[in-house]
Coordinates of C-alpha atoms in Angstrom, one line a residue:
X424 CA -23.1 57.1 122.5
X425 CA -20.9 60.0 121.8
X426 CA -18.2 57.6 120.8
X427 CA -20.5 55.7 118.5
X428 CA -21.7 58.8 116.7
X429 CA -17.9 59.7 116.2
X430 CA -17.2 56.2 114.8
X431 CA -20.1 56.3 112.5
X432 CA -18.7 59.5 111.1
X433 CA -15.5 57.6 110.1
X434 CA -17.1 54.4 109.0
X435 CA -20.5 55.1 107.3
X436 CA -21.4 57.7 104.6
X437 CA -23.0 61.0 105.8
X438 CA -25.6 63.2 104.6
X439 CA -28.5 60.7 104.4
X440 CA -32.0 62.1 103.5
X441 CA -35.4 60.6 103.1
X442 CA -36.7 61.0 99.5
X443 CA -40.4 60.1 98.6
X444 CA -40.8 57.1 96.4
X445 CA -43.7 55.1 94.9
X446 CA -43.6 52.5 97.8
X447 CA -42.8 54.9 100.7
X448 CA -39.7 56.8 101.7
X449 CA -36.3 55.9 100.3
X450 CA -33.1 56.8 102.1
X451 CA -30.4 58.4 99.8
X452 CA -27.3 60.5 100.2
X453 CA -25.6 63.5 98.9
X454 CA -22.0 64.8 99.4
X455 CA -20.5 67.3 101.8
X456 CA -17.2 68.0 103.8
X457 CA -17.8 65.2 106.2
X458 CA -17.0 62.9 103.4
X459 CA -13.4 63.7 103.8
X460 CA -13.4 62.2 107.2
X461 CA -14.9 58.9 105.9
X462 CA -12.4 58.9 103.0
X463 CA -9.5 59.5 105.5
X464 CA -10.5 56.4 107.5
X465 CA -10.8 54.1 104.4
X466 CA -7.3 55.4 103.2
X467 CA -5.9 53.6 106.3
X468 CA -8.0 50.6 105.5
X469 CA -6.6 50.6 101.9
X470 CA -3.0 50.9 103.2
X471 CA -3.5 47.9 105.6
X472 CA -5.1 45.7 102.7
X473 CA -2.3 46.7 100.4
X474 CA 0.4 45.5 102.9
X475 CA -1.7 42.2 103.4
X476 CA -1.7 41.4 99.7
X477 CA 1.9 42.4 99.4
X478 CA 3.3 40.3 102.2
X479 CA 1.0 37.2 101.9
X480 CA 0.9 36.9 98.1
X481 CA 3.2 38.9 96.0
X482 CA 6.4 38.7 98.2
X483 CA 6.0 34.7 98.2
X484 CA 5.6 34.6 94.4
X485 CA 8.6 37.1 94.0
X486 CA 10.8 34.7 96.1
X487 CA 10.0 31.8 93.8
X488 CA 10.5 33.7 90.4
X489 CA 13.9 35.4 91.3
X490 CA 13.1 38.5 89.5
X491 CA 15.4 41.5 88.8
X492 CA 14.8 44.7 90.6
X493 CA 13.1 46.4 87.8
X494 CA 10.7 43.3 87.2
X495 CA 10.4 43.1 90.9
X496 CA 8.8 46.7 91.1
X497 CA 6.7 46.1 88.0
X498 CA 5.4 42.9 89.4
X499 CA 4.4 44.4 92.6
X500 CA 2.6 47.2 90.9
X501 CA 0.7 44.9 88.5
X502 CA -0.1 42.5 91.4
X503 CA -1.6 45.2 93.5
X504 CA -3.5 46.6 90.6
X505 CA -4.9 43.2 89.5
X506 CA -6.4 42.7 93.1
X507 CA -7.9 46.1 93.1
X508 CA -9.3 46.0 89.5
X509 CA -11.0 42.6 89.8
X510 CA -12.5 43.7 93.2
X511 CA -13.7 47.0 91.6
X512 CA -15.0 45.4 88.3
X513 CA -17.1 42.9 90.4
X514 CA -18.4 45.6 92.6
X515 CA -19.1 48.1 89.9
X516 CA -20.9 45.5 87.8
X517 CA -23.1 44.6 90.7
X518 CA -23.9 48.3 91.4
X519 CA -24.9 49.1 87.8
X520 CA -26.9 45.9 87.4
X521 CA -28.9 46.3 90.6
X522 CA -29.5 49.9 90.1
X523 CA -30.7 49.3 86.4
X524 CA -28.2 51.6 84.7
X525 CA -27.4 48.9 82.1
X526 CA -30.9 47.7 81.4
X527 CA -32.2 51.3 81.1
X528 CA -29.4 53.6 79.5
X529 CA -31.9 56.7 79.5
X530 CA -31.3 56.7 83.3
X531 CA -27.7 57.9 82.7
X532 CA -29.1 61.3 81.9
X533 CA -32.7 61.3 82.9
X534 CA -33.6 63.4 86.0
X535 CA -30.2 65.1 85.8
X536 CA -28.7 66.4 88.2
X537 CA -28.5 63.2 90.3
X538 CA -27.8 64.8 93.6
X539 CA -29.2 62.0 95.7
X540 CA -27.3 58.7 95.5
X541 CA -28.1 55.2 96.7
X542 CA -26.0 54.0 99.7
X543 CA -24.0 51.5 97.6
X544 CA -23.2 54.2 94.9
X545 CA -21.8 56.7 97.3
X546 CA -19.9 54.2 99.4
X547 CA -18.3 52.9 96.0
X548 CA -17.2 56.3 95.2
X549 CA -15.8 57.1 98.6
X550 CA -13.8 53.8 98.5
X551 CA -12.5 54.6 95.0
X552 CA -11.2 58.0 96.1
X553 CA -9.6 56.4 99.2
X554 CA -7.9 53.8 97.1
X555 CA -6.3 56.3 94.7
X556 CA -5.4 58.7 97.4
X557 CA -3.8 55.8 99.5
X558 CA -1.6 55.3 96.4
X559 CA 0.3 58.4 97.1
X560 CA 2.0 57.4 100.4
X561 CA 2.5 53.8 99.0
X562 CA 4.9 55.6 96.4
X563 CA 7.2 56.0 99.5
X564 CA 6.4 52.8 101.4
X565 CA 7.0 50.6 98.3
X566 CA 10.3 52.5 97.5
X567 CA 9.2 53.2 93.9
X568 CA 12.1 54.1 91.7
X569 CA 12.5 57.8 90.8
X570 CA 12.0 57.1 87.1
X571 CA 8.6 55.6 87.7
X572 CA 7.3 58.1 90.0
X573 CA 6.1 60.6 87.3
X574 CA 4.2 58.1 85.4
X575 CA 2.5 56.8 88.5
X576 CA 1.6 60.4 89.9
X577 CA 0.2 61.0 86.4
X578 CA -2.0 58.0 86.5
X579 CA -3.1 58.7 90.1
X580 CA -4.0 62.3 89.2
X581 CA -6.1 61.4 86.3
X582 CA -8.1 58.7 88.0
X583 CA -8.7 61.2 91.0
X584 CA -9.7 63.9 88.6
X585 CA -12.2 61.7 86.8
X586 CA -13.6 60.1 89.9
X587 CA -13.9 63.3 91.9
X588 CA -15.2 65.1 88.9
X589 CA -18.1 62.6 88.3
X590 CA -19.0 62.6 92.1
X591 CA -19.0 66.5 92.5
X592 CA -20.8 67.3 89.3
X593 CA -23.4 64.7 89.9
X594 CA -22.3 62.5 87.0
X595 CA -22.1 59.4 89.1
X596 CA -24.1 57.2 86.8
X597 CA -22.0 57.9 83.7
X598 CA -19.0 57.7 85.9
X599 CA -19.8 54.1 87.0
X600 CA -20.1 52.8 83.4
X601 CA -16.8 54.5 82.5
X602 CA -15.1 53.2 85.5
X603 CA -16.3 49.7 84.7
X604 CA -15.0 49.7 81.1
X605 CA -11.7 51.3 82.2
X606 CA -11.0 48.9 85.0
X607 CA -12.0 45.8 82.9
X608 CA -9.3 46.9 80.2
X609 CA -6.7 47.6 83.0
X610 CA -7.4 44.2 84.8
X611 CA -6.4 42.3 81.6
X612 CA -3.4 44.5 80.9
X613 CA -1.9 43.9 84.5
X614 CA -2.9 40.2 84.4
X615 CA -0.9 39.9 81.2
X616 CA 2.1 41.5 82.7
X617 CA 2.1 39.1 85.7
X618 CA 1.8 36.1 83.4
X619 CA 4.6 37.5 81.2
X620 CA 6.9 38.0 84.2
X621 CA 6.3 34.4 85.3
X622 CA 6.9 33.0 81.8
X623 CA 8.6 35.5 79.3
X624 CA 7.5 33.1 76.3
X625 CA 3.8 33.4 77.2
X626 CA 2.3 36.6 75.6
X627 CA -1.0 35.2 74.6
X628 CA -2.9 37.3 77.3
X629 CA -1.6 40.5 75.8
X630 CA -3.6 39.7 72.6
X631 CA -6.7 39.2 74.9
X632 CA -6.0 42.7 76.4
X633 CA -5.6 44.3 73.1
X634 CA -9.1 43.0 71.9
X635 CA -10.7 44.1 75.3
X636 CA -9.0 47.5 75.1
X637 CA -10.3 48.3 71.6
X638 CA -13.8 47.2 72.4
X639 CA -14.0 49.2 75.7
X640 CA -12.5 52.3 73.8
X641 CA -15.4 51.9 71.2
X642 CA -18.1 51.6 74.1
X643 CA -16.5 54.5 75.8
X644 CA -16.7 56.7 72.7
X645 CA -20.2 55.6 72.1
X646 CA -21.3 56.3 75.6
X647 CA -19.9 59.8 75.5
X648 CA -21.6 60.7 72.1
X649 CA -25.0 59.2 73.5
X650 CA -24.9 61.1 76.9
X651 CA -23.3 64.3 75.8
X652 CA -24.7 64.6 72.2
X653 CA -28.2 63.3 72.7
X654 CA -28.9 62.8 76.5
X655 CA -28.0 66.0 78.4
X656 CA -29.5 68.4 75.8
X657 CA -32.9 67.0 76.4
X658 CA -32.7 67.4 80.2
X659 CA -35.9 69.4 81.3
X660 CA -34.1 71.7 83.7
X661 CA -31.5 73.6 81.6
X662 CA -31.0 76.6 83.9
X663 CA -27.8 77.0 85.9
X664 CA -28.7 76.0 89.5
X665 CA -25.7 75.3 91.7
X666 CA -28.0 74.7 94.7
X667 CA -29.7 71.8 93.0
X668 CA -26.4 70.5 91.6
X669 CA -27.2 71.7 88.0
X670 CA -23.8 73.1 87.0
X671 CA -23.5 72.9 83.3
X672 CA -26.4 71.1 81.5
X673 CA -27.5 74.5 80.3
X674 CA -24.4 74.6 78.2
X675 CA -25.3 71.6 76.1
X676 CA -28.2 73.4 74.7
X677 CA -25.5 75.3 72.8
X678 CA -24.7 73.3 69.8
X679 CA -21.3 74.9 69.4
X680 CA -20.3 73.9 73.0
X681 CA -21.7 70.6 72.6
X682 CA -19.7 69.9 69.5
X683 CA -16.6 71.3 71.1
X684 CA -16.8 68.9 74.0
X685 CA -17.4 66.0 71.6
X686 CA -14.4 67.0 69.5
X687 CA -12.2 67.2 72.7
X688 CA -13.4 63.8 73.7
X689 CA -12.9 62.2 70.2
X690 CA -9.2 63.7 70.1
X691 CA -8.5 62.2 73.6
X692 CA -9.8 58.8 72.5
X693 CA -7.8 59.1 69.3
X694 CA -4.6 59.9 71.3
X695 CA -5.2 56.9 73.5
X696 CA -5.7 54.6 70.5
X697 CA -2.6 56.0 68.8
X698 CA -0.4 55.2 71.9
X699 CA -2.0 51.7 71.9
X700 CA -1.3 51.1 68.2
X701 CA 2.2 52.4 68.6
X702 CA 2.8 50.1 71.6
X703 CA 1.4 47.1 69.7
X704 CA 3.6 47.8 66.7
X705 CA 6.7 48.1 68.8
X706 CA 5.8 44.8 70.6
X707 CA 5.2 43.1 67.3
X708 CA 8.5 44.4 66.0
X709 CA 10.4 43.2 69.0
X710 CA 8.7 39.8 68.8
X711 CA 9.6 39.2 65.0
X712 CA 13.1 40.5 65.6
X713 CA 13.5 38.1 68.4
X714 CA 12.1 35.2 66.2
X715 CA 14.5 36.1 63.5
X716 CA 17.4 36.1 65.8
X717 CA 16.5 32.7 67.0
X718 CA 16.2 31.4 63.5
X719 CA 19.6 32.7 62.6
X720 CA 21.2 31.2 65.7
X721 CA 19.6 27.9 64.9
X722 CA 20.8 28.0 61.4
X723 CA 24.3 28.9 62.3
X724 CA 24.4 26.1 65.0
X725 CA 23.2 23.6 62.4
X726 CA 25.7 24.6 59.8
X727 CA 28.7 24.4 62.3
X728 CA 27.5 20.9 63.2
X729 CA 27.4 19.9 59.5
X730 CA 30.9 21.3 58.6
X731 CA 32.4 19.7 61.8
X732 CA 35.2 17.2 60.7
X733 CA 34.6 13.5 61.8
X734 CA 37.3 12.0 64.0
X735 CA 38.9 8.8 62.8
X736 CA 41.4 6.6 64.5
X737 CA 43.6 6.0 61.5
X738 CA 43.5 7.0 57.8
X739 CA 40.7 8.6 55.6
X740 CA 38.7 7.8 52.7
X741 CA 39.7 9.1 49.2
X742 CA 37.9 7.7 46.2
X743 CA 36.5 4.9 48.1
X744 CA 40.0 3.8 49.1
X745 CA 41.3 3.8 52.7
X746 CA 44.5 5.7 52.9
X747 CA 46.9 6.0 55.6
X748 CA 47.9 9.2 57.3
X749 CA 51.0 9.4 55.2
X750 CA 49.1 9.0 52.0
X751 CA 50.1 5.3 51.4
X752 CA 47.5 2.6 50.9
X753 CA 47.5 0.3 54.0
X754 CA 48.3 -3.3 53.1
X755 CA 47.6 -6.4 55.0
X756 CA 50.7 -8.0 56.3
X757 CA 51.4 -11.4 55.0
X758 CA 52.0 -13.9 57.8
X759 CA 54.9 -16.4 57.4
X760 CA 53.9 -20.0 57.4
X761 CA 55.2 -21.8 60.4

């Protein structure tokens, strides 16, 4: 029994409480320091799953494609993220649908702070934190190039900051929707990269990703304005109460603070869109440059083929008369009669 209790500490979410509900009592969860033990266990699970995907899927595909070292590293990164993002999108969509966060958008801010979480919501957040923490030692295991490490560290840090922030500040419902939108766009991007590495002439999926990215950015910005601008200021409990998990809803009563936060959000989304537009313009410029180079090469080859002299066995034509190589007209030889 002692061993079982210790095992449950690693495997199952902790801090369960019984909350009164309309049809009886409902078991929900809140966070605490014991969550670190559970996260540590699932970090090892994530490392094992990472190795399985790498060995039984990505390495076999790499051996067939014969990619360069640079493309090999990017292919492995995108392959791992495609598997993770696809799983997370399906899981997150299931959670938000079953919990009614999509059908009832008011639930994103009603009854804030959302201190008590359903089992599947808490477990989802613990697994998300475990995955992005496992990505740190994977930088060493995968032998990532030094030039790529700062970019990947920045990406990992941003995900950890947003996921842990939503979890600790009791904004888990809003965080779920934002993660769903972000992971959906990231899935199409990394899927497009995999298809491109397999066939460099196939860039159609990048166009799909571009549309999905713009749509998800618009939804993200709308969601921020809806929750921060209109939802949280209407919360009944506006007093600072860290014991109940109410950390900053009282600040949104101040219109100046509210507008400042919305301005920062808009500026951040604008910077993301600017980088996206810059990337698209560069990609289109490279595409048209490549197409023009191919056309010039084809035109040059066609010109050379037309100007190439025809090989003749003897003589050449001049004014419709066949001339010999010395310029004299060939004459038929008269045969002597026998």
